[in-house]
Coordinates of C-alpha atoms and ligand atoms in Angstrom, one line a residue:
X773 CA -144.7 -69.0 -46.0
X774 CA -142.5 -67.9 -43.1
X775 CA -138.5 -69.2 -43.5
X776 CA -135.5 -69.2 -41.4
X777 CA -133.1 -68.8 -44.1
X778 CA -129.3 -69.9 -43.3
X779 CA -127.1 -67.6 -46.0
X780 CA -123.9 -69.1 -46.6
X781 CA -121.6 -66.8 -47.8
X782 CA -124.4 -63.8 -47.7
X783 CA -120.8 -61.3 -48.1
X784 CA -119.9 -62.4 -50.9
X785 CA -120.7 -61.0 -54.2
X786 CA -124.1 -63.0 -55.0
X787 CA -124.8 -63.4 -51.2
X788 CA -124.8 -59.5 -50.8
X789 CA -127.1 -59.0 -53.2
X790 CA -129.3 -62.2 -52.3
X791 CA -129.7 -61.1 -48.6
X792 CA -131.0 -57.5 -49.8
X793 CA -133.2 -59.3 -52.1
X794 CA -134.4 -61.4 -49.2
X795 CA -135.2 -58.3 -46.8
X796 CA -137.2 -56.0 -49.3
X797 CA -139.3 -58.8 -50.5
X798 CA -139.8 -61.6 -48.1
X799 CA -141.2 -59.8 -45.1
X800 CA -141.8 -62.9 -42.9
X801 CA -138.4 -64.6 -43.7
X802 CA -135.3 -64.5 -41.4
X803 CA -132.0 -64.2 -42.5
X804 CA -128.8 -65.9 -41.1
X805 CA -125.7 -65.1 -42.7
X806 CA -122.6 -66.8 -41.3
X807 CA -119.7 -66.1 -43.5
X808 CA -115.8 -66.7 -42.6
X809 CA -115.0 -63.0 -44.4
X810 CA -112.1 -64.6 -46.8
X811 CA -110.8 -61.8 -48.3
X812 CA -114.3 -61.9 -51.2
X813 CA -116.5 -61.3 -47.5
X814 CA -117.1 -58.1 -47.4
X815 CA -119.2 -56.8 -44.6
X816 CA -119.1 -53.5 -45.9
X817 CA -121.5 -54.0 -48.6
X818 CA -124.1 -55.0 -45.9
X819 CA -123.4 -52.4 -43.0
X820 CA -127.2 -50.6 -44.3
X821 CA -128.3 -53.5 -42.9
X822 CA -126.6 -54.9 -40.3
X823 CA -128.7 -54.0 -38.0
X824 CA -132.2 -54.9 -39.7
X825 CA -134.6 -56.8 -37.5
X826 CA -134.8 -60.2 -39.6
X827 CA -130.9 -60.2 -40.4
X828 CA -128.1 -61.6 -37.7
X829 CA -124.3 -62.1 -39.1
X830 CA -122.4 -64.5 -37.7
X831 CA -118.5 -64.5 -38.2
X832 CA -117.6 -68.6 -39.2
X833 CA -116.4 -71.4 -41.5
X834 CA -119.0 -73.6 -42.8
X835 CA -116.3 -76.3 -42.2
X836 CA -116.5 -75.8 -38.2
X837 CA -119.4 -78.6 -38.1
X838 CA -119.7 -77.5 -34.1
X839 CA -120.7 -73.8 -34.6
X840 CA -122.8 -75.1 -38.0
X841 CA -124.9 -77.3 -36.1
X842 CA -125.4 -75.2 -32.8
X843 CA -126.7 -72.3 -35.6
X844 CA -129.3 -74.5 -37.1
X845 CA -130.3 -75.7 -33.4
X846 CA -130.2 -71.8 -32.3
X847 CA -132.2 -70.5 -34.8
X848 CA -134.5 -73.7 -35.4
X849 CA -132.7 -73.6 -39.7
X850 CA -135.6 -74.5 -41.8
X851 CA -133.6 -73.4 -45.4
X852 CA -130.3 -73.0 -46.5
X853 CA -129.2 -71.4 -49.3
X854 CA -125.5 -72.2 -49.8
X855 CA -123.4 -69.7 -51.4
X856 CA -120.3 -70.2 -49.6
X857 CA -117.4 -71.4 -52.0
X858 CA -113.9 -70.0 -53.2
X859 CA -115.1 -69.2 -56.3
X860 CA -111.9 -67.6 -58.6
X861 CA -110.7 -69.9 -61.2
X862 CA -107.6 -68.3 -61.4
X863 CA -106.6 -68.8 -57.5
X864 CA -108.2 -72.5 -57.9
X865 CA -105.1 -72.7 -60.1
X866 CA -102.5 -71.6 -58.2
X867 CA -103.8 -72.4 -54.9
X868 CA -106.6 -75.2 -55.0
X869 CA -106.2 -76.5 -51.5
X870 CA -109.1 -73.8 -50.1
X871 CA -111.0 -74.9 -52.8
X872 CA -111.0 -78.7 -51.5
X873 CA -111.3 -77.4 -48.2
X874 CA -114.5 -75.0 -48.4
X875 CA -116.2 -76.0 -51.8
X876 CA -116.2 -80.1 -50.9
X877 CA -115.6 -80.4 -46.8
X878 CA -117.8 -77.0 -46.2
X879 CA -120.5 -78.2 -48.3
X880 CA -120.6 -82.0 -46.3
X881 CA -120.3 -80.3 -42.8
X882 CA -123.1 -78.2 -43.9
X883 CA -125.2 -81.7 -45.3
X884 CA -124.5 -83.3 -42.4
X885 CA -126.0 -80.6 -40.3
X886 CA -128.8 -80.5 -41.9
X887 CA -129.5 -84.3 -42.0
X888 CA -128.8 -84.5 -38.0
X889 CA -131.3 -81.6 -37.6
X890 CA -133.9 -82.6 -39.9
X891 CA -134.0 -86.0 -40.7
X892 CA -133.9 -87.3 -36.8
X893 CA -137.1 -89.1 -35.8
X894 CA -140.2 -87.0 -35.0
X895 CA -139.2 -83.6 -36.9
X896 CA -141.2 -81.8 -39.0
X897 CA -138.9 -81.7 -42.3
X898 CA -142.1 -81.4 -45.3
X899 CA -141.2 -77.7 -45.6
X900 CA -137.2 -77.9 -45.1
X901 CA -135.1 -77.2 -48.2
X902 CA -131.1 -77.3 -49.1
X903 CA -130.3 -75.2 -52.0
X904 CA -126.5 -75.7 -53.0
X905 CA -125.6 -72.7 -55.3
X906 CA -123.6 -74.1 -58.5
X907 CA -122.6 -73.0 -61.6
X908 CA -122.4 -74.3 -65.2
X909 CA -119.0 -74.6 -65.4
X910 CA -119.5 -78.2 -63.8
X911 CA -120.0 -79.3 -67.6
X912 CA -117.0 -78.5 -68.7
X913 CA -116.2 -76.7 -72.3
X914 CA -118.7 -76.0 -75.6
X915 CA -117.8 -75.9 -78.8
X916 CA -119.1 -73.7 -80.9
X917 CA -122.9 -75.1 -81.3
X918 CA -125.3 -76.2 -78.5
X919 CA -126.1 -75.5 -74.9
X920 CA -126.1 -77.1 -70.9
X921 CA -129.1 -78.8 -70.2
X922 CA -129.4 -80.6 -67.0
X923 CA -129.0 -83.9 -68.7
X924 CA -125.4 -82.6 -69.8
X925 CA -122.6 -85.1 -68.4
X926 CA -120.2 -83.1 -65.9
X927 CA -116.7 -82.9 -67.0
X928 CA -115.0 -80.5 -64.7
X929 CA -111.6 -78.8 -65.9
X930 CA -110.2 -76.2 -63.1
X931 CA -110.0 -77.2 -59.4
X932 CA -112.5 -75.0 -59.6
X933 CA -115.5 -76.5 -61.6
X934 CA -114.3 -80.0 -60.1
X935 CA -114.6 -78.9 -56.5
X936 CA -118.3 -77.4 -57.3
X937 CA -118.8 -80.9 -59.1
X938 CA -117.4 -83.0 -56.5
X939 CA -120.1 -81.0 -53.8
X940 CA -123.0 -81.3 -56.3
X941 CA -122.5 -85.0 -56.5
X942 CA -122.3 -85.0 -52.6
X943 CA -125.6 -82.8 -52.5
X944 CA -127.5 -85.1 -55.1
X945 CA -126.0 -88.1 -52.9
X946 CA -127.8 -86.9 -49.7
X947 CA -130.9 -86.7 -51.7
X948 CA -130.9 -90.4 -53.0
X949 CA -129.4 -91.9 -49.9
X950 CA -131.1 -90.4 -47.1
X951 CA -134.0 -88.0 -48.3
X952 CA -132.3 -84.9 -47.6
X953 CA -134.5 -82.1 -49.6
X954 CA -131.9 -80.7 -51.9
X955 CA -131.9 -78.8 -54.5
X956 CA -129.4 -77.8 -56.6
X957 CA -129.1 -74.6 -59.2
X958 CA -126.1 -74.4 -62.1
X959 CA -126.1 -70.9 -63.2
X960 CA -123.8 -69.2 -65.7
X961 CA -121.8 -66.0 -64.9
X962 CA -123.4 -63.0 -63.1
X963 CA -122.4 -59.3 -63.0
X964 CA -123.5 -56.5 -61.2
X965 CA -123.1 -54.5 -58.0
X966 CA -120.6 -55.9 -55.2
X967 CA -118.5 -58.3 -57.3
X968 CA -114.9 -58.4 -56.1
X969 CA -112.8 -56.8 -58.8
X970 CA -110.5 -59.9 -59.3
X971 CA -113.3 -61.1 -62.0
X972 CA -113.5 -59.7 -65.4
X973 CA -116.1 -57.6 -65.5
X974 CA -115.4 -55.4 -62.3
X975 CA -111.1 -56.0 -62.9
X976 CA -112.2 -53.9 -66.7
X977 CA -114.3 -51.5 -64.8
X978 CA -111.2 -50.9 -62.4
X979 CA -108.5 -50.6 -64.5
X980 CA -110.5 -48.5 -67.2
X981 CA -111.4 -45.8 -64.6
X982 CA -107.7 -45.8 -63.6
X983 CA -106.3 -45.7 -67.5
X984 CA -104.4 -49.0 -66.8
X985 CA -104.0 -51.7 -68.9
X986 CA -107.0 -54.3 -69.5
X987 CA -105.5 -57.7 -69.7
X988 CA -107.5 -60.2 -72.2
X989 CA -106.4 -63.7 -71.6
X990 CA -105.3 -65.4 -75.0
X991 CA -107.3 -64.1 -78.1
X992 CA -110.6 -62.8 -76.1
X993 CA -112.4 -65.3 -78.2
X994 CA -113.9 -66.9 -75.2
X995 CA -117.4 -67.0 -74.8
X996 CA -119.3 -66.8 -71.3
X997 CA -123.2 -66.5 -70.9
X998 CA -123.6 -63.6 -68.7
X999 CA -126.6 -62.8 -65.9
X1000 CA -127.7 -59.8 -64.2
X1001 CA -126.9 -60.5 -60.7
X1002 CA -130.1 -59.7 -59.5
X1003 CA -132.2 -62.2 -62.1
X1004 CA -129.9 -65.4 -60.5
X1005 CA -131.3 -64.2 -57.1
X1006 CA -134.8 -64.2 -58.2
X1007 CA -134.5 -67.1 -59.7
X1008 CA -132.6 -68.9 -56.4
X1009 CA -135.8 -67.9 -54.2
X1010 CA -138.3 -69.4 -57.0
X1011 CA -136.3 -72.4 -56.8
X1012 CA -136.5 -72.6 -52.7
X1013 CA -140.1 -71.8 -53.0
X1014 CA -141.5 -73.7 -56.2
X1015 CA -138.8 -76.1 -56.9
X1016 CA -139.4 -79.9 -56.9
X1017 CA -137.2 -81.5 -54.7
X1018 CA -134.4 -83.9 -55.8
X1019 CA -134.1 -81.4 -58.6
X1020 CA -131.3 -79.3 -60.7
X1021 CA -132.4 -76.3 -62.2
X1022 CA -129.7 -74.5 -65.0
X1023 CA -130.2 -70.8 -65.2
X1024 CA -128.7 -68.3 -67.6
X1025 CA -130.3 -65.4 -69.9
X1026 CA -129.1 -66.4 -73.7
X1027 CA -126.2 -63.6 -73.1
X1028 CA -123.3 -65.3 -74.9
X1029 CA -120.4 -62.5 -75.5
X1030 CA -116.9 -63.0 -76.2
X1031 CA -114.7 -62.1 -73.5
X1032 CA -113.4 -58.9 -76.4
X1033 CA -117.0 -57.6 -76.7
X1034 CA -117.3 -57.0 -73.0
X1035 CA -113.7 -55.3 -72.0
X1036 CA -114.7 -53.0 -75.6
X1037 CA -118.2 -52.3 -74.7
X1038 CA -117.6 -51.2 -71.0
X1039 CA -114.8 -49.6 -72.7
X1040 CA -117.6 -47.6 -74.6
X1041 CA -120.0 -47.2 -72.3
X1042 CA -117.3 -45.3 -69.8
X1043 CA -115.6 -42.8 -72.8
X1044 CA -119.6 -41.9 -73.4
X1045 CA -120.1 -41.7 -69.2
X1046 CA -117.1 -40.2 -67.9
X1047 CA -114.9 -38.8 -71.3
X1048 CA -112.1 -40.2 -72.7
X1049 CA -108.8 -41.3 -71.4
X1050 CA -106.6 -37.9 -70.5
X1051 CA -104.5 -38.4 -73.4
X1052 CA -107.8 -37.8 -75.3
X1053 CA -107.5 -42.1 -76.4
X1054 CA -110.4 -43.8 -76.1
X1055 CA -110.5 -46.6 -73.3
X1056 CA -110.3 -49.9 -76.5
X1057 CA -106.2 -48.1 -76.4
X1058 CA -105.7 -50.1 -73.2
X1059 CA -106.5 -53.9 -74.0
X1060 CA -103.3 -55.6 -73.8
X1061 CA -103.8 -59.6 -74.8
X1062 CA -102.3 -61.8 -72.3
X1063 CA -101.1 -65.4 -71.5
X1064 CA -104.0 -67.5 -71.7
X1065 CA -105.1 -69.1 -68.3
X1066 CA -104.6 -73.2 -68.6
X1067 CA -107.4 -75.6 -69.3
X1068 CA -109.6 -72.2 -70.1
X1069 CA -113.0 -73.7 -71.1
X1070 CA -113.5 -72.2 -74.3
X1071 CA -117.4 -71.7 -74.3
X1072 CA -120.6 -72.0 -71.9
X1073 CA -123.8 -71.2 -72.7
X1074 CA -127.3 -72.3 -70.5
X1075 CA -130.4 -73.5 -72.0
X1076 CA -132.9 -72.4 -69.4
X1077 CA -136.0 -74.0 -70.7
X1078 CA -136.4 -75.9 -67.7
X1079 CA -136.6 -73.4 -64.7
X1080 CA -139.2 -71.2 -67.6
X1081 CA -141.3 -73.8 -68.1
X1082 CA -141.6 -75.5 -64.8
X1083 CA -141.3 -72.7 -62.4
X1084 CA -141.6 -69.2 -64.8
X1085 CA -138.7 -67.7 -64.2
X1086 CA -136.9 -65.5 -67.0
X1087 CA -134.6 -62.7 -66.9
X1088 CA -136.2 -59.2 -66.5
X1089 CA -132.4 -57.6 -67.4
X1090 CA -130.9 -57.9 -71.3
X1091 CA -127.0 -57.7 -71.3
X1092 CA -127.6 -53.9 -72.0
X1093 CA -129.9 -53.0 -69.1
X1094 CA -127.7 -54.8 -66.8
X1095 CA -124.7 -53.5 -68.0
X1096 CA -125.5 -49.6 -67.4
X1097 CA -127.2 -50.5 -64.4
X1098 CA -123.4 -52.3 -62.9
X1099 CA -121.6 -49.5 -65.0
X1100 CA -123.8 -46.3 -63.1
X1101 CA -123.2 -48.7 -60.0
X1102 CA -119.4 -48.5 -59.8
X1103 CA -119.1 -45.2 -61.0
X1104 CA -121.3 -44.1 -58.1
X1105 CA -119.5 -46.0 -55.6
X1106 CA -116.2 -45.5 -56.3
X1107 CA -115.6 -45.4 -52.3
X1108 CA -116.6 -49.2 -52.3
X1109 CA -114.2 -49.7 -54.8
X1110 CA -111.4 -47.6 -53.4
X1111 CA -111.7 -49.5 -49.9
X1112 CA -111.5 -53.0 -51.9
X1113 CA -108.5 -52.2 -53.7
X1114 CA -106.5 -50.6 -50.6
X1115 CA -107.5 -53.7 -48.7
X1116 CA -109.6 -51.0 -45.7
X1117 CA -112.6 -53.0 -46.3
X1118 CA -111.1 -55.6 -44.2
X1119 CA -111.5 -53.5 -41.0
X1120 CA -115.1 -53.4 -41.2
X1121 CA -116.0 -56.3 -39.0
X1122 CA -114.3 -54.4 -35.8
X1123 CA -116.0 -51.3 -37.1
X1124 CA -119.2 -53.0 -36.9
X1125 CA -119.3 -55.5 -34.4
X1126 CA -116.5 -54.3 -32.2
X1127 CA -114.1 -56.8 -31.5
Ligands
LIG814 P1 -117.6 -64.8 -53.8 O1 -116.2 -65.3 -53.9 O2 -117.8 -63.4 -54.2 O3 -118.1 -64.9 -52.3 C1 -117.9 -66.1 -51.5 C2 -118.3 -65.8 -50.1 O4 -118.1 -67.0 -49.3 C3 -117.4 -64.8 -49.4 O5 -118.2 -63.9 -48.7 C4 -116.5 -65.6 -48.5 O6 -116.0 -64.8 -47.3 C5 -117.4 -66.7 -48.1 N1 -116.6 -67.9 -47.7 C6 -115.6 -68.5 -48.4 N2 -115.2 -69.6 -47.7 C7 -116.0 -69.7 -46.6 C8 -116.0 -70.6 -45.5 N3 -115.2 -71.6 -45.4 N4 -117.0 -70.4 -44.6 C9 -117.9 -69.4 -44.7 N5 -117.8 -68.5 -45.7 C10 -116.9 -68.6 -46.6 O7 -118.5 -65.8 -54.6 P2 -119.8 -65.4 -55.5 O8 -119.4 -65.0 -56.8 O9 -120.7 -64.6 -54.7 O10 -120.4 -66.9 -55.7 C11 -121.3 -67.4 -54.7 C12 -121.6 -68.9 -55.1 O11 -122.3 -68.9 -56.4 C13 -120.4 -69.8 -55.2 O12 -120.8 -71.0 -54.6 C14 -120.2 -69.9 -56.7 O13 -119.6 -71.2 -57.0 C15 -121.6 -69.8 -57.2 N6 -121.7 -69.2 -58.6 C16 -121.1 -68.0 -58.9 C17 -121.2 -67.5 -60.2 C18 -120.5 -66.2 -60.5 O14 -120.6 -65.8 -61.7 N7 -120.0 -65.4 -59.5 C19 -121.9 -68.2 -61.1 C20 -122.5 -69.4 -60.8 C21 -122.4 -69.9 -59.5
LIG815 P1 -113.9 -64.7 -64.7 O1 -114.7 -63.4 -64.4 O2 -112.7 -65.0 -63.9 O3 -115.0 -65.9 -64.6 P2 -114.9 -67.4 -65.1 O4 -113.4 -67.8 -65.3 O5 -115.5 -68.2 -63.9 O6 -115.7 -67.6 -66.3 O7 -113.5 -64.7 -66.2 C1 -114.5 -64.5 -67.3 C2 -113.8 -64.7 -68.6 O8 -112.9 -63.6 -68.7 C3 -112.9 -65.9 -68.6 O9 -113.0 -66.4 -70.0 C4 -111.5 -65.4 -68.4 C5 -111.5 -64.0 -68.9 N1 -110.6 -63.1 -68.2 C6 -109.8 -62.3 -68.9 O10 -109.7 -62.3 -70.2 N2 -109.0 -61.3 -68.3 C7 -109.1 -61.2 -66.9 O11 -108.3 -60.4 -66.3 C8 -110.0 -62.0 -66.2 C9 -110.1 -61.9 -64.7 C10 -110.8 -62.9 -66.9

């Protein structure tokens, strides 16, 4: 069925790669992408496209409730996908103020838009849909055994995880007080192509190509459940287009790795791709164990029954498919990497839009 799709945050790591998803496979969809370009918007991962016949950019904040509601008016909204967040827990630690900001007041302007658009009298709302985009770290910390379902309590720990909280309960709010369609995902962590190299798996990647020291917060014991980028966007469009409304969907891919196992396998996988280290070392020579972050959640891991049985979606990628996939990805564009880390990337707006 034909969609107007607004993109929050479509430059951001996930967005990027949801927007792409959204052109090759959804050939009656449009695609607005408003996105502030924070320093994790990068335009230049979308420049192939910019000028694709279903996809406008538009330069904003998601807290500017004027320009958000004159963009769902202009291009008559019928489906947001909201990806739009700070979403480093490390900067949520020294700086959570943008993460009040954006992740909580961006997230209400962005409600209340779509209430005043599609809940005033004589619209046609059957086929509008809200999809906030959330993460597991909402339920706080695992021991060793068991898994998030969606009937997990939330118990927040970083500014982080309680800002996405705090919006999720304000997205499940508009639901049961005024019949906004909402639905929310909680998905555990992704890797893949695009992903700003401040997070582990692209920060390893960096580092190892440059022979500089891999930092390991604490004892690397801590476990994450990690997705192929592109299986969370699959799963984000079943949700819009199958999900039941009022509903939150977990999704993960039964990846649980300790933090160790990843920096020494991409460690691996680069000595057998690109040689050793020029002092002949292998790449495991450079893991140096740091300070552990505060209030790091020790373990998270998804149980993603629901979304398979209700809506039949499971991973296509295993840990190792994805992982040589994102691995052959930086190592072929090393000029995407070079422009994030020398901070050029920021001049693409002006060298695509001219101003
Ligand atoms: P990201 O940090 O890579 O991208 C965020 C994007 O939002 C950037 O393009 C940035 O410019 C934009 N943005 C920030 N503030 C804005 C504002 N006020 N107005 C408009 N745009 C703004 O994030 P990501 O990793 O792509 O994550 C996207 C979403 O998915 C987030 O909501 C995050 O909480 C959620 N999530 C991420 C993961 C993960 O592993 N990365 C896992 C689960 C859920
Ligand atoms: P990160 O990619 O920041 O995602 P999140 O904190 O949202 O899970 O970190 C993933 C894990 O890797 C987390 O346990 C913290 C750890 N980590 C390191 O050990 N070293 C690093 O340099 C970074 C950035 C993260």
């Amino acid at each position: 069925m034909a969609k107007t799709v607004l993109v929050t945050g479509g430059c951001g790591f996930i967005g990027v790669n949801f927007v792409r998803l959204l052109l090759e496979s959804r050939e009656d969809w449009q695609v607005v992408n408003i996105d502030k370009l924070t320093y994790a918007g990068n335009l230049q991962s979308l420049q192939d496209v910019a000028h694709h016949p279903r996809y406008h950019f538009v330069r904003g904040d998601i807290c500017d409730g004027v320009l958000v509601e004159e963009l769902f008016s202009r291009f008559t909204i019928d489906t947001v996908v909201h990806f739009a967040a700070e979403s480093h827990v490390d900067r949520s630690i020294t700086g959570p103020a943008a993460f009040i900001q954006t992740n909580i007041l961006g997230t209400f302007t962005l409600l209340e838009a779509a209430r005043k658009q599609w809940l005033s009298e004589g619209r046609e709302n059957r086929h509008c849909r809200f999809l906030h985009v959330s993460t597991d770290e909402v339920y706080g910390s695992l021991g060793d055994a068991g898994f998030f379902t969606e009937q997990t309590c939330y118990d927040p720990r970083s500014p982080y995880s309680a800002s996405k909280a705090s919006s999720d309960h304000l997205v499940r709010a508009y639901f049961h007080t005024y019949g906004l369609p909402i639905l929310i995902t909680n998905c555990s962590n992704n890797y893949g192509p695009y992903q700003f190299p401040e997070k582990l798996i692209p920060l390893i990647l960096n580092n190892a190509l440059q022979g500089k020291e891999l930092p390991v917060y604490g004892d690397g014991g801590n476990i994450r459940d990690w997705l192929y980028v592109r299986d969370h966007c699959e799963a984000i469009v079943k949700v819009v287009e199958q999900g039941r409304v009022g509903e939150a969907y977990n999704i993960g891919g039964h990846n649980e790795k300790k933090n160790l196992e990843v920096v020494e396998l991409l460690c691996d996988m680069l000595d057998a791709k690109v040689g050793m280290l020029q002092s002949g070392k292998p790449r495991k020579s450079l893991v140096t164990f740091v300070r552990d972050r505060p209030g790091h959640d020790r373990r998270y891991a998804i149980d993603a029954g629901k979304i398979a049985e209700e809506l039949g979606w499971t991973p296509k990628f295993t840990f190792e498919t994805g992982m040589d996939k994102t691995v052959d990805w930086y190592l072929d564009n090393r000029t995407w990497l070079e422009s994030v880390m020398d901070g050029s990337y920021r001049q693409y707006y002006e060298k695509m839009y001219g101003r």
